[in-house]
Coordinates of C-alpha atoms in Angstrom, one line a residue:
Chain A
M6 CA 1.8 8.9 50.1
N7 CA 1.3 13.0 50.0
D8 CA 1.7 14.5 53.0
A9 CA -1.6 16.6 54.7
S10 CA 0.5 20.3 55.6
S11 CA -1.7 23.5 57.1
H12 CA -1.0 25.2 53.7
T13 CA -2.5 22.3 52.4
P14 CA -5.7 24.2 49.7
K15 CA -9.1 23.0 51.0
G16 CA -12.4 23.0 50.5
T17 CA -15.1 21.7 51.2
I18 CA -17.6 19.0 50.2
D19 CA -21.5 20.1 49.4
G20 CA -22.8 17.3 47.3
V21 CA -22.3 13.5 47.7
N22 CA -23.2 10.8 44.3
G23 CA -22.0 7.4 44.3
N24 CA -18.4 7.9 43.5
L25 CA -19.2 11.8 42.6
I26 CA -18.5 14.7 45.4
R27 CA -18.8 18.3 45.0
V28 CA -16.9 20.2 46.7
T29 CA -16.6 24.1 47.3
F30 CA -13.2 25.6 47.2
P31 CA -11.7 28.7 48.5
E32 CA -8.6 29.3 47.0
S33 CA -8.0 27.8 43.2
V34 CA -7.7 24.2 41.6
M35 CA -6.8 22.4 38.3
Q36 CA -8.8 20.3 36.5
N37 CA -7.4 16.7 36.7
E38 CA -5.8 17.8 40.0
V39 CA -5.1 14.9 42.9
G40 CA -7.7 15.7 45.8
Y41 CA -8.2 14.0 49.6
A42 CA -11.8 13.2 50.8
L43 CA -11.2 13.4 54.5
L44 CA -13.3 10.4 56.0
G45 CA -11.7 10.6 60.2
D46 CA -8.1 9.6 59.6
L47 CA -8.9 8.0 56.1
R48 CA -8.2 10.0 52.9
L49 CA -9.8 9.0 50.1
K50 CA -8.0 9.8 46.7
A51 CA -10.1 11.4 44.1
E52 CA -9.9 13.5 41.2
I53 CA -10.8 17.1 39.8
V54 CA -13.2 16.0 36.5
R55 CA -14.9 19.4 36.5
V56 CA -14.9 22.9 38.0
R57 CA -17.5 25.2 37.5
G58 CA -16.6 28.6 39.3
R59 CA -15.9 27.9 43.0
Q60 CA -17.8 24.1 42.7
C61 CA -15.4 21.6 41.0
W62 CA -16.6 17.9 41.0
L63 CA -13.9 15.1 41.8
Q64 CA -14.4 11.3 41.1
V65 CA -13.2 9.6 44.6
F66 CA -10.9 6.0 43.3
E67 CA -12.4 4.7 46.4
D68 CA -15.8 3.0 48.4
T69 CA -17.4 7.4 49.1
A70 CA -20.0 5.2 52.1
G71 CA -19.8 8.0 54.6
L72 CA -18.7 10.6 53.3
K73 CA -21.2 13.6 54.0
V74 CA -21.9 17.5 53.1
G75 CA -19.7 19.8 54.9
D76 CA -16.3 16.9 54.8
P77 CA -13.3 18.5 54.0
V78 CA -11.5 17.6 51.1
E79 CA -8.0 18.7 50.3
F80 CA -5.9 19.2 47.4
S81 CA -2.6 18.4 46.5
T82 CA -1.9 20.9 43.9
E83 CA -0.5 17.9 42.1
L84 CA -1.8 15.8 38.7
L85 CA -2.5 12.2 39.1
S86 CA 0.7 11.3 38.2
V87 CA 3.0 7.9 38.7
E88 CA 6.3 7.2 40.4
L89 CA 8.3 6.5 37.3
G90 CA 12.4 4.6 38.0
P91 CA 14.1 1.0 38.9
G92 CA 11.6 -1.1 40.3
L93 CA 8.8 -1.2 38.1
L94 CA 9.2 -4.2 35.8
K95 CA 8.1 -7.0 37.7
S96 CA 5.4 -5.0 39.2
V97 CA 1.6 -5.8 40.1
Y98 CA 0.1 -2.4 40.6
D99 CA -3.4 -1.8 41.3
G100 CA -4.6 1.4 38.9
L101 CA -3.2 3.6 40.9
Q102 CA 0.4 2.4 41.0
N103 CA -0.4 0.9 44.8
P104 CA 2.3 -2.1 44.6
L105 CA -0.9 -4.9 45.2
P106 CA 1.5 -7.5 46.9
E107 CA 2.8 -4.9 49.3
L108 CA -0.9 -3.8 50.1
A109 CA -2.0 -7.7 50.4
E110 CA 0.6 -8.1 53.4
Q111 CA -0.7 -4.2 54.5
C112 CA -4.2 -5.0 54.3
G113 CA -4.6 -8.8 54.3
F114 CA -7.2 -10.1 51.2
F115 CA -9.7 -7.0 51.3
L116 CA -8.0 -4.2 50.7
E117 CA -8.9 -1.4 52.5
R118 CA -9.7 2.0 51.6
G119 CA -7.6 5.2 51.9
Q120 CA -4.5 2.0 52.1
Y121 CA -1.9 3.9 49.6
I122 CA 1.8 2.7 48.5
D123 CA 4.6 4.0 47.1
G124 CA 4.4 2.9 43.2
L125 CA 8.7 2.3 43.5
N126 CA 9.9 0.8 47.4
R127 CA 11.9 2.9 49.1
E128 CA 14.0 0.4 50.1
T129 CA 15.4 -1.5 47.6
K130 CA 19.2 -0.5 45.9
W131 CA 20.7 -0.3 42.8
D132 CA 24.0 -0.2 41.1
F133 CA 24.3 2.8 39.4
T134 CA 26.6 4.1 37.5
P135 CA 27.1 7.7 35.2
S136 CA 27.9 8.2 32.0
V137 CA 28.0 11.8 32.2
K138 CA 30.6 13.9 32.9
V139 CA 30.6 17.8 35.1
G140 CA 29.8 19.9 32.2
D141 CA 28.1 17.8 29.8
V142 CA 24.5 19.6 28.5
L143 CA 22.0 18.0 28.5
S144 CA 17.4 18.3 28.1
A145 CA 14.5 16.3 29.3
G146 CA 14.5 12.9 28.6
E147 CA 18.7 12.7 28.2
S148 CA 20.2 10.2 30.0
V149 CA 23.0 11.3 32.5
G150 CA 23.4 7.0 33.8
S151 CA 21.5 3.6 34.2
V152 CA 21.6 0.9 37.1
P153 CA 20.3 -2.7 36.0
E154 CA 17.1 -3.7 36.3
G155 CA 16.5 -7.8 35.1
L156 CA 17.1 -8.1 31.5
F157 CA 18.1 -4.7 30.5
T158 CA 19.8 -1.5 31.4
H159 CA 17.2 1.4 32.9
R160 CA 18.0 4.3 32.1
I161 CA 17.8 7.5 34.4
M162 CA 16.6 10.3 32.8
I163 CA 16.4 14.5 33.4
P164 CA 12.7 15.1 34.1
F165 CA 11.1 14.9 31.6
D166 CA 8.9 18.1 32.3
W167 CA 12.3 20.0 32.5
R168 CA 12.1 22.6 29.3
G169 CA 15.4 23.9 28.1
S170 CA 18.8 22.6 29.0
F171 CA 20.9 21.8 31.6
T172 CA 24.6 21.7 32.9
V173 CA 26.1 18.9 35.1
K174 CA 27.5 20.1 38.0
E175 CA 27.2 17.2 40.2
I176 CA 27.5 14.0 39.3
S177 CA 27.8 10.9 41.9
E178 CA 30.0 7.8 41.1
A179 CA 29.5 4.5 40.5
L180 CA 27.6 3.9 43.5
T181 CA 24.1 1.8 45.3
C182 CA 21.8 3.7 46.2
T183 CA 18.2 3.7 47.2
V184 CA 15.8 5.0 44.3
D185 CA 15.4 8.4 46.2
T186 CA 19.1 9.2 46.2
V187 CA 20.3 12.6 44.6
I188 CA 22.8 11.2 41.6
A189 CA 23.3 14.3 39.8
K190 CA 22.3 17.9 40.4
V191 CA 22.2 19.8 37.4
E192 CA 21.6 23.6 36.6
D193 CA 19.2 24.9 34.4
G194 CA 19.3 28.0 32.5
A195 CA 18.5 30.4 35.2
G196 CA 21.7 29.7 37.7
E197 CA 19.4 28.0 40.3
L198 CA 20.9 24.2 40.5
R199 CA 18.2 21.3 39.8
P200 CA 18.7 17.4 41.6
V201 CA 17.7 14.3 39.9
K202 CA 17.1 11.1 41.1
L203 CA 16.7 7.9 40.4
F204 CA 13.2 7.9 39.9
Q205 CA 10.9 11.2 38.6
T206 CA 6.4 11.2 38.6
W207 CA 4.8 11.9 35.3
P208 CA 1.5 13.1 35.3
V209 CA -0.3 10.3 33.2
K210 CA -3.3 12.1 31.6
K211 CA -0.3 13.7 29.0
A212 CA 2.0 12.4 26.6
I213 CA 5.8 11.4 27.3
K214 CA 7.5 13.9 24.5
A215 CA 11.0 14.2 25.3
Y216 CA 11.7 12.5 21.8
D217 CA 13.7 13.7 18.7
E218 CA 11.4 12.8 16.0
R219 CA 7.6 10.4 15.6
L220 CA 8.5 8.4 13.4
R221 CA 6.2 6.4 10.6
P222 CA 5.3 2.7 12.0
T223 CA 7.0 0.4 9.7
E224 CA 8.4 -3.4 11.1
N225 CA 5.7 -5.9 11.3
M226 CA 5.5 -6.8 15.2
T227 CA 5.5 -10.5 15.2
T228 CA 3.7 -12.1 17.6
Q229 CA 3.5 -15.7 15.9
V230 CA 0.4 -16.6 15.8
R231 CA 0.1 -17.6 12.2
I232 CA -3.7 -16.0 12.3
L233 CA -2.6 -12.6 12.8
D234 CA 1.1 -12.1 11.4
T235 CA -0.1 -13.8 7.9
F236 CA -3.8 -11.9 7.7
F237 CA -3.4 -8.6 10.3
P238 CA -0.4 -7.4 10.5
V239 CA 0.1 -5.1 13.4
A240 CA 3.2 -2.6 12.8
K241 CA 5.7 -2.0 16.3
G242 CA 4.6 1.5 17.3
G243 CA 1.4 0.9 15.5
T244 CA -2.1 -0.5 17.4
Y245 CA -4.8 -2.4 17.1
C246 CA -7.7 -2.9 19.0
I247 CA -9.7 -7.2 19.2
P248 CA -13.3 -6.8 19.2
G249 CA -15.5 -10.2 20.0
P250 CA -18.4 -11.0 22.0
F251 CA -17.8 -12.5 25.7
G252 CA -16.2 -15.7 25.9
A253 CA -14.4 -15.4 22.6
G254 CA -10.5 -15.1 23.5
K255 CA -9.8 -12.0 23.5
T256 CA -8.2 -11.8 26.8
V257 CA -6.4 -16.1 25.4
L258 CA -5.2 -14.1 22.3
Q259 CA -4.1 -11.0 24.6
Q260 CA -1.9 -13.3 26.6
I261 CA -0.4 -15.8 24.3
T262 CA 0.1 -12.4 22.3
S263 CA 2.4 -11.2 25.6
R264 CA 4.1 -14.3 25.8
R265 CA 5.2 -14.5 22.5
A266 CA 5.1 -11.1 20.5
D267 CA 8.8 -9.7 19.3
V268 CA 9.2 -6.8 21.9
D269 CA 10.8 -6.2 24.7
I270 CA 8.5 -5.5 27.6
V271 CA 4.7 -6.2 28.2
I272 CA 2.2 -4.2 29.8
V273 CA -0.6 -6.2 30.7
A274 CA -3.3 -3.4 32.2
A275 CA -6.3 -5.0 33.2
C276 CA -9.1 -2.6 33.1
G277 CA -12.4 -4.1 35.1
E278 CA -12.6 -7.9 34.3
R279 CA -13.4 -10.2 35.7
A280 CA -11.5 -10.8 38.8
G281 CA -10.5 -14.4 38.2
E282 CA -9.4 -13.4 34.3
V283 CA -6.3 -12.0 36.2
V284 CA -5.7 -14.5 38.7
E285 CA -5.1 -16.3 36.2
T286 CA -2.1 -14.2 34.9
L287 CA -1.2 -13.1 38.2
R288 CA -0.8 -17.7 38.4
E289 CA 0.4 -18.1 34.8
F290 CA 3.3 -15.6 34.2
P291 CA 5.5 -16.0 36.9
E292 CA 5.5 -19.5 36.4
L293 CA 5.8 -19.5 32.5
E294 CA 9.5 -19.1 30.6
D295 CA 10.7 -16.3 28.4
P296 CA 10.5 -18.0 24.8
R297 CA 13.6 -15.1 24.5
T298 CA 15.0 -14.9 27.9
G299 CA 15.1 -18.5 29.6
K300 CA 13.6 -17.3 32.8
S301 CA 10.5 -15.7 34.3
L302 CA 7.8 -14.1 31.5
M303 CA 7.4 -11.2 34.7
E304 CA 11.2 -10.3 34.3
R305 CA 9.7 -8.1 31.1
T306 CA 5.7 -7.6 31.6
L307 CA 4.5 -5.3 34.0
I308 CA 0.9 -6.1 35.4
I309 CA -1.6 -3.4 36.2
C310 CA -4.8 -5.2 37.9
N311 CA -8.4 -3.7 38.4
T312 CA -10.8 -5.7 38.2
S313 CA -14.3 -5.6 37.5
S314 CA -14.5 -5.9 41.8
M315 CA -12.7 -3.2 42.5
P316 CA -13.6 1.1 41.9
V317 CA -14.9 1.5 38.8
A318 CA -13.0 5.1 38.7
S319 CA -9.8 3.6 39.2
R320 CA -10.3 2.1 35.3
E321 CA -9.8 5.1 33.8
A322 CA -6.2 5.5 35.9
S323 CA -5.4 2.0 34.9
V324 CA -5.1 2.1 30.8
Y325 CA -3.2 5.8 31.8
T326 CA -1.1 4.3 34.6
G327 CA 0.4 1.7 32.3
V328 CA 0.4 3.8 28.4
T329 CA 2.1 6.2 30.9
I330 CA 4.5 3.8 32.1
A331 CA 5.5 2.4 29.1
E332 CA 6.5 5.1 26.7
Y333 CA 9.0 5.7 30.6
Y334 CA 10.6 2.2 28.9
R335 CA 9.9 3.9 25.2
Q336 CA 12.4 6.9 26.5
M337 CA 14.9 4.1 26.5
G338 CA 14.6 2.9 23.8
L339 CA 12.6 -0.3 24.2
N340 CA 9.9 -1.9 22.1
V341 CA 7.1 -2.1 24.5
L342 CA 3.5 -3.9 24.2
M343 CA 1.0 -2.3 26.0
L344 CA -2.4 -4.4 26.6
A345 CA -5.6 -3.1 27.6
D346 CA -8.0 -5.5 28.1
S347 CA -10.7 -4.0 27.9
T348 CA -11.7 -0.4 27.0
S349 CA -15.3 -1.3 27.0
R350 CA -15.4 -2.1 30.9
W351 CA -13.0 1.4 30.5
A352 CA -16.2 2.9 28.7
Q353 CA -18.1 1.9 31.1
A354 CA -16.6 3.7 33.9
L355 CA -16.7 6.8 31.6
R356 CA -20.5 6.5 31.5
E357 CA -21.4 6.1 35.0
L358 CA -19.3 9.0 35.3
S359 CA -21.1 11.1 32.6
G360 CA -23.9 10.4 34.2
R361 CA -23.4 11.4 37.3
L362 CA -22.2 14.4 35.4
E363 CA -25.7 15.0 33.9
E364 CA -24.3 15.6 30.9
I365 CA -26.0 14.6 27.4
P366 CA -25.2 11.7 26.9
G367 CA -24.7 9.8 23.4
E368 CA -25.2 6.7 21.5
E369 CA -26.2 3.8 24.1
A370 CA -26.0 6.2 27.0
F371 CA -22.0 6.6 26.5
P372 CA -21.0 10.2 26.0
A373 CA -20.3 11.9 23.4
Y374 CA -16.7 12.7 23.6
L375 CA -16.0 8.8 24.4
E376 CA -14.9 8.9 20.5
T377 CA -12.3 11.7 21.4
V378 CA -10.9 10.1 24.6
I379 CA -10.4 6.4 23.4
A380 CA -8.3 8.3 20.4
N381 CA -6.1 10.1 22.3
F382 CA -4.8 6.7 24.4
Y383 CA -4.4 4.8 21.0
E384 CA -2.6 8.1 19.9
R385 CA -0.1 7.1 22.5
A386 CA 1.5 4.5 20.2
G387 CA 4.3 5.9 18.2
L388 CA 7.7 5.5 16.7
V389 CA 9.8 7.7 18.1
R390 CA 13.7 8.4 17.5
L391 CA 15.0 9.7 20.7
K392 CA 17.6 11.8 21.4
D393 CA 20.8 9.6 21.9
G394 CA 19.2 8.5 17.9
S395 CA 17.8 5.2 19.4
I396 CA 14.6 3.8 18.6
G397 CA 11.5 2.7 21.0
S398 CA 8.4 1.7 20.0
V399 CA 5.3 2.1 21.9
T400 CA 2.8 -0.4 20.6
I401 CA -1.6 -0.2 21.8
G402 CA -3.0 -3.6 21.2
G403 CA -7.3 -2.8 23.0
T404 CA -9.9 -6.1 23.5
V405 CA -13.3 -5.0 22.9
S406 CA -16.5 -5.9 23.5
P407 CA -18.6 -5.2 21.3
V408 CA -22.0 -6.5 22.9
V409 CA -21.5 -3.8 25.8
T410 CA -20.6 -0.9 24.1
S411 CA -22.0 -1.7 21.1
R412 CA -18.9 -0.7 18.9
N413 CA -18.1 2.8 19.8
P414 CA -15.3 2.9 21.5
L415 CA -13.7 0.9 17.4
P416 CA -14.1 3.7 15.2
K417 CA -10.9 5.8 16.6
V418 CA -8.7 2.7 17.1
P419 CA -6.1 4.5 14.5
S420 CA -4.6 2.0 12.6
K421 CA -6.4 -1.8 12.3
W422 CA -8.1 -4.1 13.3
W423 CA -9.1 -7.3 14.0
E424 CA -12.3 -9.8 14.3
P425 CA -11.7 -12.7 16.3
S426 CA -14.6 -13.9 16.2
T427 CA -18.5 -14.6 15.5
V428 CA -21.1 -15.0 17.9
S429 CA -21.9 -17.6 17.2
A430 CA -18.2 -19.0 16.6
A431 CA -18.0 -17.3 19.6
N432 CA -20.6 -19.1 21.6
A433 CA -19.0 -22.8 19.7
R434 CA -15.4 -22.1 21.6
I435 CA -13.9 -21.6 19.1
N436 CA -11.7 -18.9 19.2
V437 CA -8.7 -17.4 16.9
V438 CA -11.0 -17.8 13.3
I439 CA -11.3 -14.7 12.1
P440 CA -13.5 -15.0 8.6
P441 CA -12.3 -12.4 6.3
S442 CA -15.0 -12.0 4.5
T443 CA -16.1 -9.5 7.9
L444 CA -13.0 -7.5 6.8
W445 CA -14.4 -7.4 3.7
R446 CA -17.8 -6.4 4.2
A447 CA -16.5 -3.9 7.0
G448 CA -14.6 -2.3 3.9
V449 CA -11.1 -2.2 6.1
N450 CA -8.0 -2.9 4.2
I451 CA -6.1 -5.9 4.8
P452 CA -2.5 -4.2 5.3
V453 CA -0.3 -7.3 4.4
W454 CA 3.9 -7.7 3.0
W455 CA 3.9 -11.0 1.7
I456 CA 0.3 -12.6 0.8
P457 CA 0.1 -12.3 -2.9
K458 CA -1.3 -9.1 -4.6
N459 CA -4.1 -12.0 -6.8
W460 CA -4.9 -13.4 -3.2
I461 CA -6.4 -10.7 -1.6
R462 CA -9.9 -10.6 -4.0
P463 CA -12.8 -11.9 -2.1
D464 CA -13.8 -14.7 -4.3
A465 CA -10.5 -16.0 -3.8
V466 CA -11.8 -17.5 -0.1
C467 CA -14.3 -15.0 0.5
G468 CA -17.6 -17.9 -1.1
P469 CA -17.0 -20.3 1.0
V470 CA -15.4 -18.7 4.5
A471 CA -18.9 -16.5 3.6
M472 CA -21.1 -19.5 3.1
W473 CA -19.4 -21.1 6.3
N474 CA -19.2 -17.3 8.4
K475 CA -23.2 -17.5 8.6
Chain B
M28 CA -25.9 -21.0 0.9
M29 CA -24.3 -24.4 1.7
K30 CA -26.5 -25.2 3.8
V31 CA -29.9 -23.8 2.2
V32 CA -28.5 -26.1 -1.4
G33 CA -27.2 -28.7 0.0
E34 CA -23.9 -30.4 -0.6
E35 CA -25.5 -32.0 -3.8
G36 CA -26.7 -29.0 -4.9
T37 CA -23.8 -26.4 -4.5
A38 CA -21.4 -27.1 -7.2
M39 CA -18.6 -28.6 -8.1
P40 CA -15.8 -26.0 -8.4
D41 CA -17.6 -24.3 -5.7
F42 CA -17.4 -27.2 -3.3
V43 CA -13.8 -27.5 -4.2
Q44 CA -13.5 -23.8 -3.2
Y45 CA -15.7 -24.2 0.2
L46 CA -13.1 -27.4 1.6
K47 CA -10.1 -25.2 0.3
A48 CA -11.7 -22.7 2.4
E49 CA -11.3 -25.3 5.6
F50 CA -8.3 -26.4 4.8
L51 CA -6.3 -23.0 5.2
D52 CA -8.9 -22.7 8.2
E53 CA -7.7 -25.9 10.2
V54 CA -4.0 -26.2 9.0
Y55 CA -3.1 -22.1 8.4
L56 CA -5.3 -20.2 10.8
Q57 CA -5.4 -22.2 13.8
Q58 CA -2.3 -23.6 16.0
D59 CA -1.5 -25.7 18.9
A60 CA -1.2 -23.5 22.0
F61 CA 0.5 -26.1 23.5
H62 CA 2.4 -27.8 21.2
D63 CA 6.0 -26.2 21.5
V64 CA 6.8 -25.7 17.4
D65 CA 3.3 -25.2 16.7
G66 CA 2.3 -22.9 19.1
A67 CA 5.3 -20.5 17.7
S68 CA 5.6 -20.1 14.4
S69 CA 8.2 -17.8 13.5
A70 CA 7.3 -14.5 10.6
D71 CA 10.0 -17.2 8.1
R72 CA 8.1 -20.0 8.9
Q73 CA 4.9 -17.9 8.3
K74 CA 6.2 -17.3 5.2
H75 CA 6.5 -20.5 3.9
V76 CA 4.4 -22.2 5.0
F77 CA 2.4 -19.5 3.7
S78 CA 3.3 -19.6 -0.1
V79 CA 3.1 -23.7 -0.1
I80 CA -0.5 -23.1 1.1
H81 CA -1.5 -20.4 -1.5
G82 CA 0.4 -22.6 -4.4
I83 CA -2.3 -25.3 -3.1
M84 CA -5.2 -22.9 -3.0
T85 CA -3.9 -21.5 -6.3
T86 CA -3.9 -24.8 -8.0
P87 CA -7.3 -25.9 -9.8
L88 CA -8.4 -29.2 -8.8
T89 CA -10.5 -32.0 -9.9
F90 CA -12.4 -34.7 -8.3
K91 CA -15.3 -37.1 -9.6
T92 CA -17.4 -37.4 -6.1
R93 CA -17.0 -34.4 -3.5
D94 CA -16.4 -37.2 -1.0
N95 CA -14.2 -38.2 -3.3
A96 CA -12.3 -35.1 -2.7
R97 CA -13.2 -34.4 1.1
Q98 CA -10.6 -37.4 1.4
E99 CA -7.9 -35.5 -0.6
F100 CA -8.2 -32.8 1.4
L101 CA -8.6 -34.8 4.9
R102 CA -5.4 -36.5 4.0
W103 CA -3.9 -32.9 3.9
Q104 CA -4.5 -31.5 5.9
Q105 CA -2.9 -34.7 8.4
I106 CA -0.5 -34.0 6.1
A107 CA 0.1 -30.8 7.1
K108 CA -0.4 -30.9 10.6
D109 CA 2.6 -33.6 11.3
W110 CA 4.1 -30.6 8.9
N111 CA 3.6 -27.9 11.6
R112 CA 4.9 -29.5 13.6
I113 CA 7.8 -30.2 12.9
P114 CA 11.0 -27.3 14.2
M115 CA 11.9 -26.4 10.7
E116 CA 15.4 -27.0 10.9
K117 CA 14.8 -30.7 10.6
P118 CA 15.1 -33.2 7.3
E119 CA 11.4 -33.9 8.6
F120 CA 10.5 -30.8 7.3
K121 CA 11.4 -30.4 4.2
T122 CA 10.6 -34.4 3.1
T123 CA 6.8 -33.9 4.4
E124 CA 7.0 -30.6 2.7
E125 CA 7.6 -32.3 -0.1
K126 CA 5.2 -35.1 0.6
L127 CA 2.1 -32.6 1.1
V128 CA 3.3 -31.3 -1.7
H129 CA 3.6 -34.1 -4.5
A130 CA 0.0 -35.6 -2.5
V131 CA -1.5 -32.3 -3.7
E132 CA -0.2 -32.2 -7.6
Q133 CA -0.2 -36.0 -7.7
H134 CA -3.9 -35.6 -7.5
R135 CA -4.0 -32.5 -9.6
S136 CA -2.3 -34.2 -12.8
T137 CA -3.9 -37.1 -12.4
G138 CA -7.9 -35.9 -11.5
E139 CA -11.0 -37.2 -13.2
E140 CA -12.6 -34.3 -14.9
N141 CA -16.1 -32.6 -12.9

């Protein structure tokens, strides 16, 4: 939690519109900076979404009831960030990286506003083992040591935003410590010593790029679901989305994928979905056996919940939090699958914000820049070669309900998309039935890796399937 | 289209094509998520099974009547569904595969013309 101090820049509310507040500030602020609207003892977290002259607009991640003109707002001088370090796996977070079980212990069943808890537990002990020695020269993203985290070796890395090279001046012996212990000190080019802890923070809306090279995804991510692997294969480091109406089975398909997919870590970001679906995931995953390890599926899973009953503003934060954590584990040479369910609800949140900002609306009142925002998100997927030569990937799969958002989020998904079901099939509760004819009609190239060429012709199956599709 | 003209109004080759598409849907596109073997199909298994299914899809088949065609396809579907539930390393996997292929081949070689 950020501490308030007398030096914290402050502003004053001069307008409240739903979860959007307009604030006049005397000093400087920056776009996407975190601020706190003060309501008595409560500090309501918010993010600057627009700056005009001496006024800025903040979307508050909480209910704004009670806020009024003249109330103070504190600015943190930091961008909306997440904590990255050991202890992320097995966690269940809300969109702002508050661990929900701990929050529930503190507040009971009904979460109170203004309650924020550190994303990483400060009490948990980790066994650190150094991998560098004094005098070694490192750069951002390179490892100084590791701690075991469940099934994985969690690399402790030089913070990703540090520029230049750093000489190791101090490195601790193998020890058991908490995440905020300084385990190394490195010297930058200016001769200043910088402490390295087990964790670092990173702004969620900025992609982590502390790698050597971005590679072209070529390896298939086997999901063990025939209809996907054979007809709509997804590459490790690629992107896909699952469009389908309500009840078509998008979430079910994602859950099946998360269990069987050939990846190391799965991050499930439930963005604006019904709480019941998330509860199902939360109940099932700890009891399910990971087919690869024989242990609980939660050992390699992280769930970010921002259900439809939670503040709309944090929906956007939840997908960014998820993809940032995915990028972090990619930096350890792991293959990560990030599932965003659903991007339509995220689009709804963007629409709500855009409306309150009185922007010129695009189709169906969605902001005109919706496609750009979604494309930027999907572009964070990728296969990379890290500085130590190892390869890591982030694969992003999102669901889209075309009924809600027309097909707006679809055009900018960079790679490929699946069409799991027609409306009629959804009504009949027929899942994972992909009429290939739909894809031919849509003019989508189906990337296939073993289907014989002569079979991929519309006249091979399109005739009867097209009839059945009607 | 078939809904408009009915089965009787559909030419036999088109009807067989339709049955092939149904066969593909039933035995390959659909998986039993609650079955340990059928619920998770490895890439190797998918390649193998798909090559067999592809063979059936591309085999020219002839039937005397539509009922006969449907009956045969239902029989093959059942064999293929059983095949989907057998671990690949078990000998039954091979024998069931042979049973399926033989059933189709036998029909092709002895099937009557349209």
